[in-house]
Amino acid sequence: EAQLVESGGGLVQPGGSLKLSCAASGFSFSASDMHWVRQASGKGLEWVGLIRSKPNSDAAAYAASVKGRFTISRDDSKNMAYLEMNSLKTEDTAVYFCSRHYYAGNYYYFDLWGRGTLVTVSS
Amino acid sequence: DIQMTQSPSSLSASVGDRVTISCRASQSISSYLNWYQQKPEKAPKLLIYAASSLQSGVPSRFSGSGSGTDFTLTISSVQPEDFATYYCQQSSATPLTFGGGTKVEIK
C-alpha cells in the first residue's frame, strides 16, 4: 500500500529553522514528483513547493511566500523528501502535508497525501 | 498567479439534497482542475481530476463539470459522510493554487 509519513514538526522560535521529512513507501518514489502543501489552523490549503523526479529534471519550485527561505530536496536511495525551513515567521505556523503528484496523460493531481506534521512558530 | 475563487464559502444541506459548488479561475485553465474533500484533522482526498474524471473508489454521486474558467462540483444526493470541506485546485501552472474552500454542513 502506498504511503507517505511526515515527521520533524514542532515548536520553533521566529527566525529559527526546522527540517521536515517525508518517508515514502509502496510506490516508485524515484519516478514521482513530490510536493509540500500547508494549512494554517482553520484556513485553506496553500501550496508550498515541489521537487521533480530526476527523469523530470530534479528541479524545485516554490511559492513566493517561502522562496529564498525554504528548500525542498529528495534522497531517492532512502525514499525520502525533505523540507528545510529557515528564517521562520509566525505566519509559517501550519500543518505541513507531503503529497505525491500523479500524472495521468496530460493531467496531474495530488493522489496521495501524508497525515501532516504541525509546525508552530512562536516565541 | 492563477487565482481560484470558490462559492459559496459554506452551505447547509439535508441528507439527500443536491449540492453544487462553484469554482472560478482568474484565467483559462482548460480542464486542469481537481477537486478534493477534507474532513477535520485529516488530509485532503482526491475526488475529481481533469475537471470531470472520477477518481477510483469515489462514489458516483460526485461529479465535476466545466472547462476554461468556470467549474462545478455536484453531489447528486448528499450523504452523512459527505459533510466536509471541498477545495478546487488548478494544475495548469505553478504556483499551484487552491480555492478558499466550501464547507458543507448538515442542516
Short mmCIF file of C-alpha atoms in Angstrom, two decimals:
data_model
loop_
_atom_site.label_atom_id
_atom_site.label_comp_id
_atom_site.label_asym_id
_atom_site.label_seq_id
_atom_site.Cartn_x
_atom_site.Cartn_y
_atom_site.Cartn_z
CA GLU A 1 0.00 0.00 0.00
CA ALA A 2 1.33 3.40 -0.98
CA GLN A 3 2.00 5.65 1.99
CA LEU A 4 3.57 8.96 2.97
CA VAL A 5 4.57 9.76 6.55
CA GLU A 6 5.75 13.22 7.59
CA SER A 7 7.89 13.93 10.64
CA GLY A 8 10.01 16.66 12.15
CA GLY A 9 7.39 19.20 13.13
CA GLY A 10 7.47 21.05 16.41
CA LEU A 11 7.77 24.40 18.16
CA VAL A 12 10.40 26.83 16.90
CA GLN A 13 11.08 30.48 17.62
CA PRO A 14 10.69 33.16 14.96
CA GLY A 15 13.84 33.34 12.89
CA GLY A 16 14.63 29.72 13.62
CA SER A 17 14.98 26.67 11.40
CA LEU A 18 13.34 23.28 11.09
CA LYS A 19 13.66 20.36 8.68
CA LEU A 20 10.67 18.21 7.85
CA SER A 21 10.93 14.72 6.42
CA CYS A 22 8.53 12.71 4.28
CA ALA A 23 9.02 8.94 4.17
CA ALA A 24 7.51 7.22 1.13
CA SER A 25 6.69 3.56 0.70
CA GLY A 26 4.69 1.26 -1.55
CA PHE A 27 5.29 3.07 -4.85
CA SER A 28 8.04 4.15 -7.20
CA PHE A 29 9.28 7.19 -5.29
CA SER A 30 12.14 7.96 -7.65
CA ALA A 31 9.68 8.38 -10.53
CA SER A 32 7.38 10.72 -8.60
CA ASP A 33 7.28 14.48 -8.27
CA MET A 34 6.75 15.35 -4.60
CA HIS A 35 5.06 18.42 -3.19
CA TRP A 36 4.58 20.13 0.15
CA VAL A 37 1.24 21.77 0.97
CA ARG A 38 0.44 23.56 4.21
CA GLN A 39 -2.68 24.52 6.11
CA ALA A 40 -2.90 27.02 8.93
CA SER A 41 -5.43 26.23 11.62
CA GLY A 42 -8.95 26.86 10.35
CA LYS A 43 -7.64 28.05 6.97
CA GLY A 44 -7.42 26.67 3.45
CA LEU A 45 -4.71 24.77 1.62
CA GLU A 46 -1.59 26.55 0.41
CA TRP A 47 0.92 25.03 -1.98
CA VAL A 48 4.47 25.41 -0.66
CA GLY A 49 6.61 23.86 -3.37
CA LEU A 50 7.75 20.77 -5.21
CA ILE A 51 10.75 18.71 -6.15
CA ARG A 52 10.59 16.99 -9.50
CA SER A 53 11.84 13.47 -10.11
CA LYS A 54 15.28 13.05 -11.66
CA PRO A 55 13.78 11.97 -15.02
CA ASN A 56 11.74 15.19 -14.82
CA SER A 57 14.80 17.41 -14.22
CA ASP A 58 15.09 17.08 -10.40
CA ALA A 59 14.30 20.78 -10.18
CA ALA A 60 12.47 22.50 -7.34
CA ALA A 61 9.90 25.29 -7.40
CA TYR A 62 8.45 27.36 -4.57
CA ALA A 63 5.57 29.59 -3.62
CA ALA A 64 6.52 33.26 -3.44
CA SER A 65 5.75 33.30 0.29
CA VAL A 66 8.57 30.84 1.05
CA LYS A 67 11.02 31.33 -1.81
CA GLY A 68 14.52 32.03 -0.53
CA ARG A 69 13.69 30.67 2.94
CA PHE A 70 12.57 27.10 2.24
CA THR A 71 14.43 24.36 0.35
CA ILE A 72 12.95 21.10 -0.86
CA SER A 73 15.20 18.14 -1.56
CA ARG A 74 14.99 14.39 -2.03
CA ASP A 75 17.02 11.26 -1.45
CA ASP A 76 15.80 8.56 -3.80
CA SER A 77 18.06 5.96 -2.19
CA LYS A 78 16.09 6.39 1.05
CA ASN A 79 12.67 7.15 -0.50
CA MET A 80 12.65 10.45 1.38
CA ALA A 81 11.66 14.01 0.63
CA TYR A 82 12.64 16.96 2.81
CA LEU A 83 11.50 20.49 3.51
CA GLU A 84 14.16 22.64 5.10
CA MET A 85 12.69 25.82 6.56
CA ASN A 86 14.84 28.79 7.58
CA SER A 87 14.07 32.30 8.82
CA LEU A 88 10.72 31.04 10.05
CA LYS A 89 7.92 33.53 10.65
CA THR A 90 4.82 33.24 12.81
CA GLU A 91 2.76 33.07 9.62
CA ASP A 92 4.52 29.80 8.71
CA THR A 93 2.63 28.10 11.54
CA ALA A 94 0.63 25.32 9.91
CA VAL A 95 0.21 21.62 9.35
CA TYR A 96 2.58 20.61 6.56
CA PHE A 97 1.49 17.83 4.22
CA CYS A 98 3.69 15.87 1.85
CA SER A 99 1.92 14.78 -1.34
CA ARG A 100 2.61 12.82 -4.49
CA HIS A 101 1.83 14.40 -7.83
CA TYR A 102 0.39 11.75 -10.13
CA TYR A 103 0.42 12.07 -13.91
CA ALA A 104 -2.44 10.70 -15.99
CA GLY A 105 -1.88 11.58 -19.62
CA ASN A 106 -1.80 15.36 -19.82
CA TYR A 107 -3.31 15.82 -16.38
CA TYR A 108 -1.82 15.68 -12.93
CA TYR A 109 -3.14 15.82 -9.42
CA PHE A 110 -2.37 15.08 -5.77
CA ASP A 111 -3.46 11.47 -5.35
CA LEU A 112 -1.55 10.50 -2.20
CA TRP A 113 -1.15 12.55 0.97
CA GLY A 114 0.54 12.08 4.31
CA ARG A 115 -1.23 12.84 7.58
CA GLY A 116 0.74 16.01 8.07
CA THR A 117 3.09 17.37 10.72
CA LEU A 118 2.44 20.51 12.78
CA VAL A 119 4.91 23.37 12.76
CA THR A 120 4.38 26.11 15.32
CA VAL A 121 6.46 29.28 15.10
CA SER A 122 6.15 31.21 18.34
CA SER A 123 8.26 32.88 20.98
CA ASP B 1 -0.52 33.61 -10.42
CA ILE B 2 -3.86 31.97 -11.18
CA GLN B 3 -6.46 32.82 -8.55
CA MET B 4 -9.15 30.28 -7.72
CA THR B 5 -12.43 31.54 -6.27
CA GLN B 6 -14.96 29.15 -4.78
CA SER B 7 -18.57 29.86 -3.94
CA PRO B 8 -20.30 29.62 -1.63
CA SER B 9 -17.80 29.54 1.26
CA SER B 10 -20.28 27.45 3.21
CA LEU B 11 -23.68 25.87 2.76
CA SER B 12 -26.19 23.86 4.76
CA ALA B 13 -27.86 20.84 3.26
CA SER B 14 -30.07 17.98 4.31
CA VAL B 15 -29.28 14.35 3.59
CA GLY B 16 -30.49 13.59 0.08
CA ASP B 17 -30.18 17.15 -1.21
CA ARG B 18 -28.38 18.00 -4.43
CA VAL B 19 -25.36 20.18 -3.68
CA THR B 20 -23.48 22.33 -6.17
CA ILE B 21 -20.18 24.09 -5.55
CA SER B 22 -18.65 26.55 -8.00
CA CYS B 23 -15.03 27.34 -8.72
CA ARG B 24 -13.78 30.12 -10.99
CA ALA B 25 -10.25 30.60 -12.27
CA SER B 26 -8.80 34.05 -12.91
CA GLN B 27 -7.67 32.89 -16.37
CA SER B 28 -8.36 29.91 -18.58
CA ILE B 29 -7.01 26.64 -17.22
CA SER B 30 -8.58 24.35 -19.82
CA SER B 31 -9.56 21.24 -17.83
CA TYR B 32 -6.63 21.34 -15.41
CA LEU B 33 -8.91 21.41 -12.40
CA ASN B 34 -9.10 19.00 -9.47
CA TRP B 35 -11.50 18.67 -6.54
CA TYR B 36 -10.63 17.46 -3.05
CA GLN B 37 -12.65 16.63 0.06
CA GLN B 38 -11.21 17.27 3.51
CA LYS B 39 -12.61 16.21 6.84
CA PRO B 40 -11.43 17.71 10.15
CA GLU B 41 -7.92 16.68 11.19
CA LYS B 42 -7.50 14.64 8.01
CA ALA B 43 -5.53 15.03 4.81
CA PRO B 44 -7.40 16.05 1.65
CA LYS B 45 -8.79 13.28 -0.52
CA LEU B 46 -8.93 13.48 -4.31
CA LEU B 47 -12.45 13.26 -5.73
CA ILE B 48 -12.30 14.55 -9.30
CA TYR B 49 -9.36 15.23 -11.63
CA ALA B 50 -9.19 16.81 -15.08
CA ALA B 51 -12.42 18.67 -14.25
CA SER B 52 -14.73 15.69 -14.73
CA SER B 53 -12.89 12.40 -14.21
CA LEU B 54 -13.95 10.49 -11.11
CA GLN B 55 -11.07 9.15 -9.03
CA SER B 56 -11.17 5.41 -8.49
CA GLY B 57 -13.18 4.43 -5.43
CA VAL B 58 -15.10 7.70 -5.21
CA PRO B 59 -18.91 7.29 -5.19
CA SER B 60 -20.69 8.13 -8.43
CA ARG B 61 -22.87 10.71 -6.68
CA PHE B 62 -19.88 13.04 -7.08
CA SER B 63 -19.42 14.65 -10.48
CA GLY B 64 -17.48 17.53 -11.96
CA SER B 65 -18.01 19.72 -14.98
CA GLY B 66 -16.65 22.79 -16.71
CA SER B 67 -13.66 24.00 -18.65
CA GLY B 68 -11.83 27.25 -19.23
CA THR B 69 -12.59 29.38 -16.18
CA ASP B 70 -15.82 28.02 -14.69
CA PHE B 71 -16.17 24.68 -12.95
CA THR B 72 -18.74 22.89 -10.82
CA LEU B 73 -18.67 20.05 -8.32
CA THR B 74 -22.03 18.37 -7.80
CA ILE B 75 -23.11 15.89 -5.16
CA SER B 76 -26.31 14.41 -6.53
CA SER B 77 -27.68 13.19 -3.19
CA VAL B 78 -25.57 14.25 -0.23
CA GLN B 79 -24.91 11.55 2.35
CA PRO B 80 -23.93 11.93 6.03
CA GLU B 81 -20.30 11.09 5.24
CA ASP B 82 -20.15 13.91 2.67
CA PHE B 83 -20.28 16.68 5.23
CA ALA B 84 -16.80 18.14 4.89
CA THR B 85 -14.88 20.97 3.24
CA TYR B 86 -14.29 20.87 -0.51
CA TYR B 87 -11.43 22.53 -2.39
CA CYS B 88 -10.78 23.09 -6.06
CA GLN B 89 -7.17 23.25 -7.30
CA GLN B 90 -5.66 24.23 -10.61
CA SER B 91 -2.80 22.23 -12.10
CA SER B 92 -2.35 24.39 -15.20
CA ALA B 93 0.67 26.29 -13.93
CA THR B 94 2.90 26.79 -10.94
CA PRO B 95 2.38 28.13 -8.42
CA LEU B 96 -0.36 25.57 -7.99
CA THR B 97 -3.31 27.23 -6.30
CA PHE B 98 -6.36 26.14 -4.36
CA GLY B 99 -9.75 27.72 -3.93
CA GLY B 100 -10.65 29.00 -0.49
CA GLY B 101 -12.85 26.02 0.29
CA THR B 102 -16.56 25.31 0.68
CA LYS B 103 -17.76 23.87 3.96
CA VAL B 104 -20.81 21.64 3.56
CA GLU B 105 -22.72 21.40 6.83
CA ILE B 106 -25.76 19.49 7.97
CA LYS B 107 -29.00 21.48 8.00
#
